[in-house]
XYZ file of C-alpha atoms in Angstrom:
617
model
C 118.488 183.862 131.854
C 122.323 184.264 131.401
C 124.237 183.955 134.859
C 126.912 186.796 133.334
C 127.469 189.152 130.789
C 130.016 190.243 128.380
C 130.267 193.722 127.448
C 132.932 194.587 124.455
C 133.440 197.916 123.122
C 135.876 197.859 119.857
C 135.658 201.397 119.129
C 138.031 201.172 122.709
C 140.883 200.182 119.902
C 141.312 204.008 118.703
C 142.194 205.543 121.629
C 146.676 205.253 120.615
C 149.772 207.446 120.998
C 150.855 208.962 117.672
C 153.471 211.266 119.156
C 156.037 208.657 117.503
C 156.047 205.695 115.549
C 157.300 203.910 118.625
C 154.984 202.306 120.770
C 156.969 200.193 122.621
C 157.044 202.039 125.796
C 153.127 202.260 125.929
C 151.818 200.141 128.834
C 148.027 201.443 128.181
C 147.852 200.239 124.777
C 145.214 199.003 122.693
C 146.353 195.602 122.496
C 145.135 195.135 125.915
C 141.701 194.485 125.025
C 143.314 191.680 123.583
C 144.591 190.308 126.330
C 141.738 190.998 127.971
C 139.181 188.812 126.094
C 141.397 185.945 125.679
C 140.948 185.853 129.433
C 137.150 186.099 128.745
C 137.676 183.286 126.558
C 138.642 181.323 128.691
C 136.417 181.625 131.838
C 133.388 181.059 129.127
C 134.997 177.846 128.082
C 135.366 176.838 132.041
C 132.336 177.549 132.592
C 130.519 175.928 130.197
C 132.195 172.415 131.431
C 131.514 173.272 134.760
C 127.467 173.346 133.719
C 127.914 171.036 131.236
C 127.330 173.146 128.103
C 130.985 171.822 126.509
C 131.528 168.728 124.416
C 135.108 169.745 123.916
C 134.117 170.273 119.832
C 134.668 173.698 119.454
C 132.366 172.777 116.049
C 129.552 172.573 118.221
C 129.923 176.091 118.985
C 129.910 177.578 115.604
C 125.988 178.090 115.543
C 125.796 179.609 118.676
C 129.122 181.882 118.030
C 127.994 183.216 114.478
C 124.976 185.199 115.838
C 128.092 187.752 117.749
C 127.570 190.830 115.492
C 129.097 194.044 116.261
C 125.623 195.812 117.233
C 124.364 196.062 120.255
C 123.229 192.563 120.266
C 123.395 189.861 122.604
C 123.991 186.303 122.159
C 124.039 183.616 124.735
C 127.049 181.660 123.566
C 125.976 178.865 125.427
C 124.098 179.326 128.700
C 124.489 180.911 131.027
C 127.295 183.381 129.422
C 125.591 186.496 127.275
C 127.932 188.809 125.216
C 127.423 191.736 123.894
C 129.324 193.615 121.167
C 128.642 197.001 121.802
C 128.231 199.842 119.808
C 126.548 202.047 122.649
C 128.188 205.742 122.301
C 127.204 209.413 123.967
C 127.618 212.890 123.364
C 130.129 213.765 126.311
C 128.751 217.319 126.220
C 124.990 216.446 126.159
C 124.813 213.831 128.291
C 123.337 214.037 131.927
C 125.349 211.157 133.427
C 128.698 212.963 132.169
C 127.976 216.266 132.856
C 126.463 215.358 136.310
C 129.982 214.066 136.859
C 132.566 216.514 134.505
C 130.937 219.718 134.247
C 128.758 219.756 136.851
C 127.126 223.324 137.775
C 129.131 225.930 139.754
C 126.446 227.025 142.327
C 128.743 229.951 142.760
C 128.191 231.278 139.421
C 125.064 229.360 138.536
C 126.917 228.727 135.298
C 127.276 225.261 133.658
C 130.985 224.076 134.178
C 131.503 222.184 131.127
C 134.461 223.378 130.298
C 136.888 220.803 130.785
C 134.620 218.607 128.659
C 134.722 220.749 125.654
C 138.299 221.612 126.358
C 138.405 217.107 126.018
C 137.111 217.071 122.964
C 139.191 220.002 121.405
C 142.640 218.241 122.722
C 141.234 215.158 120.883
C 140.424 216.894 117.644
C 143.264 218.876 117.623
C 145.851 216.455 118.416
C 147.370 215.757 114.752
C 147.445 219.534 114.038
C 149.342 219.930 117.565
C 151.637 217.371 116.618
C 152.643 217.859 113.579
C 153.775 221.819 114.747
C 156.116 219.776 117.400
C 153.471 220.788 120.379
C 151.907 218.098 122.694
C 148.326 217.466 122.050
C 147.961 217.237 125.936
C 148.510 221.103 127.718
C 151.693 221.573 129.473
C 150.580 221.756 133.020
C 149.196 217.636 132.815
C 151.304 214.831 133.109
C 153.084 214.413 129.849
C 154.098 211.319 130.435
C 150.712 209.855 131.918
C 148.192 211.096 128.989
C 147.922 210.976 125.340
C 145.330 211.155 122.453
C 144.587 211.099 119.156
C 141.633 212.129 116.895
C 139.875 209.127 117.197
C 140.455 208.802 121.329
C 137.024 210.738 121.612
C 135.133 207.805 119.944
C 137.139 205.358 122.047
C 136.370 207.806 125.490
C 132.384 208.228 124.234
C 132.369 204.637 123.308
C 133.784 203.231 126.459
C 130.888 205.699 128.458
C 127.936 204.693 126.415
C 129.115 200.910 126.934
C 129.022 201.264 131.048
C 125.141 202.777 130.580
C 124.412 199.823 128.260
C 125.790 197.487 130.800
C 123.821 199.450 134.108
C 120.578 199.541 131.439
C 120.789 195.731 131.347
C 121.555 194.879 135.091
C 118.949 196.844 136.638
C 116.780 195.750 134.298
C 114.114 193.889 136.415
C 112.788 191.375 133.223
C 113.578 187.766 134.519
C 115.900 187.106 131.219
C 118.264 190.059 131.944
C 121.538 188.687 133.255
C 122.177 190.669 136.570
C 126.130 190.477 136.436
C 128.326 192.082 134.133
C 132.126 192.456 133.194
C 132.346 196.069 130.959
C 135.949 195.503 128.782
C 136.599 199.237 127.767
C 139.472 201.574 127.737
C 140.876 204.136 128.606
C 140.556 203.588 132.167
C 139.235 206.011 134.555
C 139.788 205.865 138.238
C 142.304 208.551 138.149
C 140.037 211.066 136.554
C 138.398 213.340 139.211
C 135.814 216.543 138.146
C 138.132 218.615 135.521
C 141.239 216.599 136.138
C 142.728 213.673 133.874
C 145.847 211.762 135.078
C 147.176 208.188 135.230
C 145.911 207.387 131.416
C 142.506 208.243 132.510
C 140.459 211.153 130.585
C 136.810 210.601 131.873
C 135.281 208.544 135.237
C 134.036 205.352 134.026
C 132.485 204.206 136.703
C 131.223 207.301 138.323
C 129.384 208.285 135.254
C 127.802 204.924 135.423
C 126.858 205.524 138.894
C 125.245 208.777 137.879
C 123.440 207.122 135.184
C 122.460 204.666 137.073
C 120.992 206.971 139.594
C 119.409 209.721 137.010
C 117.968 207.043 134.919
C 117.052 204.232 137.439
C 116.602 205.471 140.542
C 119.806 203.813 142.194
C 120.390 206.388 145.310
C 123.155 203.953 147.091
C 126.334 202.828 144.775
C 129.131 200.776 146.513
C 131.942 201.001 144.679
C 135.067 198.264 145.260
C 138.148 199.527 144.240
C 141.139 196.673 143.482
C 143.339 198.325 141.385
C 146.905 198.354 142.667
C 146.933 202.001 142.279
C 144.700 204.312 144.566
C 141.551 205.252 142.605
C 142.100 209.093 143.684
C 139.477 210.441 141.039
C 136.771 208.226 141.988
C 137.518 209.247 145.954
C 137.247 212.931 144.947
C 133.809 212.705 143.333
C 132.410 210.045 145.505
C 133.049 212.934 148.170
C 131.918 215.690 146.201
C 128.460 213.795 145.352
C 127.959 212.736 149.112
C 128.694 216.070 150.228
C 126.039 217.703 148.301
C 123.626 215.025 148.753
C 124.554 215.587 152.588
C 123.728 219.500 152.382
C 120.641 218.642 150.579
C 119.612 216.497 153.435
C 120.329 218.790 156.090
C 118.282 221.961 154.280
C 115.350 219.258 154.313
C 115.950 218.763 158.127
C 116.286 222.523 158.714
C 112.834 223.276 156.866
C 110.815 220.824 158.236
C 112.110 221.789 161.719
C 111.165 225.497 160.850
C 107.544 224.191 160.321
C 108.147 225.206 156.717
C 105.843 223.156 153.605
C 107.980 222.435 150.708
C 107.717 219.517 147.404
C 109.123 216.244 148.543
C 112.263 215.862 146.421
C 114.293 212.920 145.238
C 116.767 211.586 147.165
C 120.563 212.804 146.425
C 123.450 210.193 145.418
C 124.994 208.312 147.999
C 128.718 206.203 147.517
C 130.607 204.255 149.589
C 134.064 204.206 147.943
C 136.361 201.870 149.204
C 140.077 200.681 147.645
C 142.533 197.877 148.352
C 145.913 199.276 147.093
C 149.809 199.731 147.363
C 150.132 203.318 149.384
C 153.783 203.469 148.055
C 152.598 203.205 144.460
C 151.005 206.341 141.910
C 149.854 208.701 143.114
C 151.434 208.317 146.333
C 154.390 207.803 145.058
C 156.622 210.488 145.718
C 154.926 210.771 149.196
C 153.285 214.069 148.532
C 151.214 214.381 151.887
C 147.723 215.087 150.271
C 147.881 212.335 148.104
C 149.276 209.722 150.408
C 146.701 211.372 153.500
C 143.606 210.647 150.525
C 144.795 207.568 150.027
C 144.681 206.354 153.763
C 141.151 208.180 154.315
C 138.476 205.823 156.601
C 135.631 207.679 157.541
C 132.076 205.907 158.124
C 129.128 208.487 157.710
C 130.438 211.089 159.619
C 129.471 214.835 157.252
C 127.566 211.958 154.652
C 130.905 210.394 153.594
C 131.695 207.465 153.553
C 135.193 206.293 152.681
C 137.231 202.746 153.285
C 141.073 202.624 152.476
C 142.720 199.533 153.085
C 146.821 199.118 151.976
C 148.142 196.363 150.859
C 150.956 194.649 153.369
C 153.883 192.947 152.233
C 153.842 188.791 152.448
C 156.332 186.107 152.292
C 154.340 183.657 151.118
C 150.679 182.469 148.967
C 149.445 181.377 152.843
C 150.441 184.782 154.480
C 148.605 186.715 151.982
C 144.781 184.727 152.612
C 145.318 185.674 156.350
C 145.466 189.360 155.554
C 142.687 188.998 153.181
C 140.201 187.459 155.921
C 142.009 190.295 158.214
C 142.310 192.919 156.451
C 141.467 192.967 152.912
C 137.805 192.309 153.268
C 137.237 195.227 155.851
C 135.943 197.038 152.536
C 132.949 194.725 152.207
C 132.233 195.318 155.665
C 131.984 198.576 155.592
C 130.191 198.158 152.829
C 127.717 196.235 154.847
C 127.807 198.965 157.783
C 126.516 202.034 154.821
C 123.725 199.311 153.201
C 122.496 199.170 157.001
C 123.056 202.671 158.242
C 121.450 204.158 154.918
C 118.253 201.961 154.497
C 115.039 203.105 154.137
C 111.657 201.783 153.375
C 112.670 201.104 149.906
C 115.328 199.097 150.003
C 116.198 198.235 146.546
C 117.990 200.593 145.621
C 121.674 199.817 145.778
C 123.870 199.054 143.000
C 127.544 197.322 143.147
C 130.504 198.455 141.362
C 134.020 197.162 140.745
C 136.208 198.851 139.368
C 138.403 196.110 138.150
C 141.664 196.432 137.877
C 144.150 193.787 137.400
C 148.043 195.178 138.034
C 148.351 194.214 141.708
C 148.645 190.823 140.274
C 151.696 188.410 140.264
C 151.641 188.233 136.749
C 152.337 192.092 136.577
C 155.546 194.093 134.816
C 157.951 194.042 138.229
C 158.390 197.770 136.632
C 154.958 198.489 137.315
C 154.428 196.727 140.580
C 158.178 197.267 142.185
C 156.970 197.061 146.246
C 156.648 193.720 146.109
C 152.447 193.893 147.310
C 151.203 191.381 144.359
C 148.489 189.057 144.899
C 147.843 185.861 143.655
C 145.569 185.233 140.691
C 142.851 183.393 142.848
C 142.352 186.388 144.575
C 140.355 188.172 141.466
C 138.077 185.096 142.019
C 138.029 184.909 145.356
C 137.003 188.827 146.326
C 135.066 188.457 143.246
C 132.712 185.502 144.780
C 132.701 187.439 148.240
C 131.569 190.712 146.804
C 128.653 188.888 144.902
C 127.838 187.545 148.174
C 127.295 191.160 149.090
C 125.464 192.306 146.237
C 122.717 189.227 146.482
C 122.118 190.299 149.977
C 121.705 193.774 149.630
C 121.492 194.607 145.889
C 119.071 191.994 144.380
C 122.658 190.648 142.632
C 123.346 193.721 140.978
C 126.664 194.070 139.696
C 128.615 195.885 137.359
C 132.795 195.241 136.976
C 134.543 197.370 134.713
C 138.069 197.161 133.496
C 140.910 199.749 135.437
C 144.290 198.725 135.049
C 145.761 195.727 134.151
C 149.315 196.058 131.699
C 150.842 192.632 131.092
C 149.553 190.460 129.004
C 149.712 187.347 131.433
C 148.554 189.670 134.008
C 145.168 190.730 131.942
C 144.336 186.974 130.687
C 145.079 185.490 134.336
C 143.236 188.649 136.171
C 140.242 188.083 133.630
C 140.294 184.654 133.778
C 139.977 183.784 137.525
C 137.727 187.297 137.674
C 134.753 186.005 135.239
C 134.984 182.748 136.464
C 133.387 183.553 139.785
C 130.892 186.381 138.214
C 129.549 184.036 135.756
C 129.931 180.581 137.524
C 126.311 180.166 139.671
C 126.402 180.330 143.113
C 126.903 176.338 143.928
C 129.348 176.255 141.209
C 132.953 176.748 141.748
C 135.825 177.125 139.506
C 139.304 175.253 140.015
C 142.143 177.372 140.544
C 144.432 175.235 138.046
C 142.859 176.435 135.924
C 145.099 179.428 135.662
C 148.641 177.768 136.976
C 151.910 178.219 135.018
C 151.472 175.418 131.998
C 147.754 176.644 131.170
C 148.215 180.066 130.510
C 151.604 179.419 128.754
C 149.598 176.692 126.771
C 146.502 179.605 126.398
C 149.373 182.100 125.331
C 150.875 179.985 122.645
C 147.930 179.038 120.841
C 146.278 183.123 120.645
C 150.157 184.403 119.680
C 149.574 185.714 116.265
C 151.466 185.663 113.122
C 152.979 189.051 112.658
C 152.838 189.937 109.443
C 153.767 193.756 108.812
C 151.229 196.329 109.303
C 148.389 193.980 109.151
C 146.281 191.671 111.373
C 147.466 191.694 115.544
C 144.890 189.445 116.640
C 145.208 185.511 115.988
C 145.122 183.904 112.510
C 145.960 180.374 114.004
C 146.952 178.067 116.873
C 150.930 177.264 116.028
C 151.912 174.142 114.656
C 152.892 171.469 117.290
C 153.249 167.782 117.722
C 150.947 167.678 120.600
C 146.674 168.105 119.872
C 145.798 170.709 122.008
C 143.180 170.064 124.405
C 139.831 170.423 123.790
C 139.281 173.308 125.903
C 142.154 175.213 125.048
C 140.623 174.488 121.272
C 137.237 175.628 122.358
C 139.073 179.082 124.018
C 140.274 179.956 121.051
C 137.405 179.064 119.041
C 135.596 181.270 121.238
C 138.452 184.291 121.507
C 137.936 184.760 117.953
C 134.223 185.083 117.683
C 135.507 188.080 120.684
C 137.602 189.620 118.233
C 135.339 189.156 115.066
C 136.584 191.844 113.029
C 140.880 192.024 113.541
C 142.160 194.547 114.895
C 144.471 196.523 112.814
C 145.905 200.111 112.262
C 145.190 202.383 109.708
C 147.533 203.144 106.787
C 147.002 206.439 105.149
C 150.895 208.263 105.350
C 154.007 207.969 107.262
C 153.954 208.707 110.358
C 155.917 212.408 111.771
C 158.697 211.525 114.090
C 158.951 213.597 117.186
C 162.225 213.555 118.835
C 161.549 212.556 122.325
C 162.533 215.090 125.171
C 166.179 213.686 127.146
C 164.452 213.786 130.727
C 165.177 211.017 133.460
C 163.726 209.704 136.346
C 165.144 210.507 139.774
C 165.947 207.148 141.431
C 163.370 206.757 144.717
C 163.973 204.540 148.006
C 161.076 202.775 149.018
C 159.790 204.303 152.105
C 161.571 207.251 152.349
C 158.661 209.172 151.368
C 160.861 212.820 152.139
C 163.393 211.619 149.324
C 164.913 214.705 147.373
C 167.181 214.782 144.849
C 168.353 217.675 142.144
C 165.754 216.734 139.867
C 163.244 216.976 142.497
C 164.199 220.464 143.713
C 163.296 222.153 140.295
C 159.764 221.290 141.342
C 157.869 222.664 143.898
C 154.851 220.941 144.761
C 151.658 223.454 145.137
C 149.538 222.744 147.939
C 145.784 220.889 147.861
C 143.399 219.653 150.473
C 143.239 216.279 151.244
C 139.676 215.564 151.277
C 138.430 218.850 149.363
C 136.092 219.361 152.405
C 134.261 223.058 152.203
C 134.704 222.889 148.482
C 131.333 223.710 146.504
C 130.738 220.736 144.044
C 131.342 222.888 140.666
C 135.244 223.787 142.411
C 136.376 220.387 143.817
C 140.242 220.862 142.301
C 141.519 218.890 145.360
C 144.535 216.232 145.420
C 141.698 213.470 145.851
C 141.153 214.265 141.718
C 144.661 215.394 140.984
C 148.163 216.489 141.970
C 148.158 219.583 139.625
C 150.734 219.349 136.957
C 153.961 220.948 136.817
C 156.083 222.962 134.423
C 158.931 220.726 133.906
C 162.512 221.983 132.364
C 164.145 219.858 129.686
C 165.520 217.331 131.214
C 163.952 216.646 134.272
C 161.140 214.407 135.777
C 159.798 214.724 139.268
C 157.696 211.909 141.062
C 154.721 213.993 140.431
C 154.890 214.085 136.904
C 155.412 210.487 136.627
C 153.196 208.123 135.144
C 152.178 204.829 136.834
C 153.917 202.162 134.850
C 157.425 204.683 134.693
C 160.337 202.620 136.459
C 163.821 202.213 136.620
C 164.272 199.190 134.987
C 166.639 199.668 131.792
C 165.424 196.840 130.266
C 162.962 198.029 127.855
C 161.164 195.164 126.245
C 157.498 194.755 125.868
C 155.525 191.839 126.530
C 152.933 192.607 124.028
C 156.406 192.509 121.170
C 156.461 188.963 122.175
C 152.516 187.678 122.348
C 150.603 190.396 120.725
C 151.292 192.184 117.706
C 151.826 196.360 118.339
C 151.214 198.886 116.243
C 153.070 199.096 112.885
C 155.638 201.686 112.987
C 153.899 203.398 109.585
C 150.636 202.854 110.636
C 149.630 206.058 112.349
C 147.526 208.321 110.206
C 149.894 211.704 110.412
C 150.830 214.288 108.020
C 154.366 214.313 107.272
C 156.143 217.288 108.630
C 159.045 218.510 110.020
C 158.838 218.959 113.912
C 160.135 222.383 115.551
C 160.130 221.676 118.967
C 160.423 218.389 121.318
C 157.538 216.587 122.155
C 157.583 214.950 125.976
C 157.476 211.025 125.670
C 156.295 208.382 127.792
C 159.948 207.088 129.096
C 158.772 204.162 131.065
C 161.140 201.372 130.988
C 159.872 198.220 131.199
C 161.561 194.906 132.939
C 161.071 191.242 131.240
C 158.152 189.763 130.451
C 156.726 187.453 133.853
C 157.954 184.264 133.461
C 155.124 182.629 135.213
């Protein structure tokens, strides 16, 4: 049985901006997949010294690494790592696990609410026409600068979906050769996404449809969900309520029958999550210091009305030492709460919790300053060390049950790094241990030189081969990239098929904020007014949650201006606006975008962030 698995979802690539040919202010890019499974790479070729499994010949690997395909097919590249190129896909309409989470029924109306999941799909199909007319493909009232799509982002969106199922199909499986841990490498991400309301690059709930599938198709009635993106997962907050609190008015109609002396069918147990997030409260979607979004965000409630909710913010510290004092303090108060709902929710058949993370890697050190600019980054070893702790949790009370999936994450060096230390402990066993050297300054340059691909012009992004040096590389950065590009078997590339439209980007700014002055105006800021939401969408039937815990509605902007609200989560004030992916991972080719060629009438909005230099450790 493998220890780990692998799940990779290519169709993931399509999902791309095509408002202009320029991509280089596009933080939740393709490429980051990339990024992504070089850091996969990696941890497979640590562990397999660490078990033995590695001669240091990546030649010995070739027999193993040639039965990758891009079905949905496993293959153990050497024990105790499986991978799986997936080509799992859904029906975001059909499907119960979606609609129990996007369109789920107004009990108002008695109507199916599905229409913010065909309203998806039209955006999606629609987008080229839209474009090419000088609209947005995204409506008006959402965050321009937060959301994009293209034609093809509704096989990326579907694919990403069907990939999370495959993954939760394969964990709970209970056939002794099923690997019970698995890493899910998908985009776009989806914390951000509550019932009807995309924001922060996220379209659909990852992780809360996989919960729902998990518990429609399985039988999982507990999910613990561990949230370590840098940015609060406000979407997943807003449905984990809206789920307990039916599932809590469920159980209290049961109560109220059986103490009427009334007979009625025994029914299946409701849905119950524990939610809990580490995160910066002075980053998206706090930002601005709107007082819904910032009370959300701060939420810790422990079973009181059926919910159960852990916030934890991340502190400032001076130094590596300070910072594994708040985690023993602070931090890992989510995993005991988590412990607190396993115990205060059992019942006589206790084997029915499931463990999520949703995974994100931008509170890392190795993050854009732009994106992380309060200074509340964490060292790389912590995505192994909360990683090892929370499959601690899961063997007690989830038979080892596990399921990470990808959130955020925009650097390169912060992807590989976050990835790296992240598999390490899901896939290492349990008396194994990885070295945290492993991911210092000189490896990942040394891991970062030999994946940088030759560039040449509208072709290829992924690696062709290691650069030329005077040194041999070692043998396992040899075997990493042996093993990246059995990852990336088919490179990625851009379609050709016209010349891209060019849509003259609106002229609006972004209103200089002062950390922790959360009642910061400024003339920009006045044009917008914010509208009013509940903090906790408490009293809310489950077809109408619309609360701030999903969203903070979108605003009608004038030309020219950008409030906090509006603002995406990598948007900064850095002038600087150089990519790191320019540098280690080809981009898009500026005629690669499959668009007619027309004139534009109107200005499209643009994502303006501005991005600082790439980390130099």
């Amino acid at each position: 049985m493998a220890n780990a698995s692998i799940f990779i979802q290519d169709a993931c690539y399509q999902h791309r901006y095509i408002r202009s040919r320029d991509t280089s202010l596009i933080v939740e890019r393709p490429e980051r997949l990339i990024a992504a499974k070089i850091g996969l790479a990696a941890a497979v070729t640590r562990i397999q010294e660490v078990v033995g499994k590695s001669t240091g010949d990546p030649n010995d690997l070739v027999a193993a690494l040639d039965k990758l395909t891009l079905g949905s097919r496993s293959s153990d590249i050497t024990a105790p790592i499986n991978v799986v190129h997936s080509s799992a896909t859904l029906d975001i309409l059909n499907h119960p696990a979606v609609r129990f989470t996007h369109g789920f029924p107004d009990p108002n109306t008695a109507k199916d609410s599905n229409e913010y999941l065909r309203n998806l799909k039209k955006w999606s199909e629609d987008s080229i026409e839209k474009i090419s007319k000088g609209d947005s493909e995204i409506p008006q009232e959402l965050a321009q600068g937060d959301l994009y799509l293209c034609p093809e982002s509704l096989n990326a969106i579907q694919g990403a979906l069907g990939t999370v199922c495959e993954s939760i199909d394969t964990v709970v499986d209970p056939s002794p050769s099923s690997s019970k841990r698995a890493f899910v490498a998908i985009r776009p991400p989806g914390h951000h996404c509550g019932e009807d309301t995309p924001s922060g690059f996220c379209f659909v709930n990852n992780v809360i449809v996989g919960a729902a599938h998990a518990h429609l198709q399985h039988g999982i009635h507990r999910v613990v969900i561990f949230d370590i993106d840098l940015h609060h997962g406000n979407g997943t907050q807003s449905l984990a309520w809206a789920i307990n609190e039916e599932t809590q008015r469920q159980k209290l109609e049961a109560e109220a029958r059986i103490e009427a002396g009334n007979s009625f069918p025994a029914t299946i147990p409701g849905l119950q999550v524990y939610y809990s997030s580490i995160h910066d409260i002075l980053s998206y979607p706090c930002e601005d210091g709107t007082p819904s979004m910032v009370q959300a965000a701060s939420v810790s409630i422990s079973g009181a009305h059926g919910q159960w909710i852990e916030n934890v913010h991340l502190k400032d510290h001076a130094k590596e030492g300070d910072f594994w004092g708040l985690y023993e303090e602070h931090y890992k108060k989510i995993i005991h709460k988590a412990e607190e709902f396993v115990q205060s929710t059992a019942t006589k058949n206790n084997e029915d919790v499931l463990v999520f993370i949703s995974c994100g890697f931008d509170a890392s050190e190795h993050e854009y300053a732009s994106m992380s600019r309060h200074g509340r980054k964490v060292p790389t070893n912590f995505y192994a060390q909360f990683t090892r702790d929370a499959r601690a949790f899961a063997e007690k009370h989830a038979k080892g049950r596990i399921v990470s999936v990808l959130e955020g994450g925009y650097s390169d060096r912060a992807l590989i790094s976050g990835t790296f230390a992240h598999f390490c402990a899901l896939g290492l066993s349990e008396e194994r241990t990885w070295n945290e050297t492993w991911w210092n300054k000189d490896n990942l340059d040394a891991l970062q030189n030999a994946t940088k691909p030759k560039k040449p012009r509208g072709h290829v992004s992924g690696p062709l081969s290691a650069p030329k040096t005077d040194l041999e590389p070692e043998p396992w950065l040899k075997q990493a990239v042996s093993i990246f590009q059995h990852l990336e078997p088919i490179p990625f590339k851009t379609p050709r098929k016209g010349k891209a439209i060019l849509v003259e980007p609106s002229s609006r700014t972004l209103r200089q904020r002062k950390v922790g002055n959360a009642s910061s105006s400024s003339p920009a800021s006045a044009k917008s007014k914010p509208e009013k939401s509940e903090a906790t969408g408490k009293g809310m039937p489950r077809g109408k949650i619309n609360s701030s815990l999903s969203k903070s509605k979108g605003k009608k902007t004038k030309p020219g201006v950008v409030t906090e609200s509006t603002r995406s989560e990598g948007q900064a004030e850095d002038t600087d606006s150089s990519t790191e992916s320019s540098s280690t991972l080809s981009s898009m080719s500026d005629s690669d975008v499959d668009l007619p060629i027309s004139a534009p009438s109107k200005k499209l909005p643009r994502v303006i962030l501005k991005l600082g230099p790439p980390p130099n450790s």
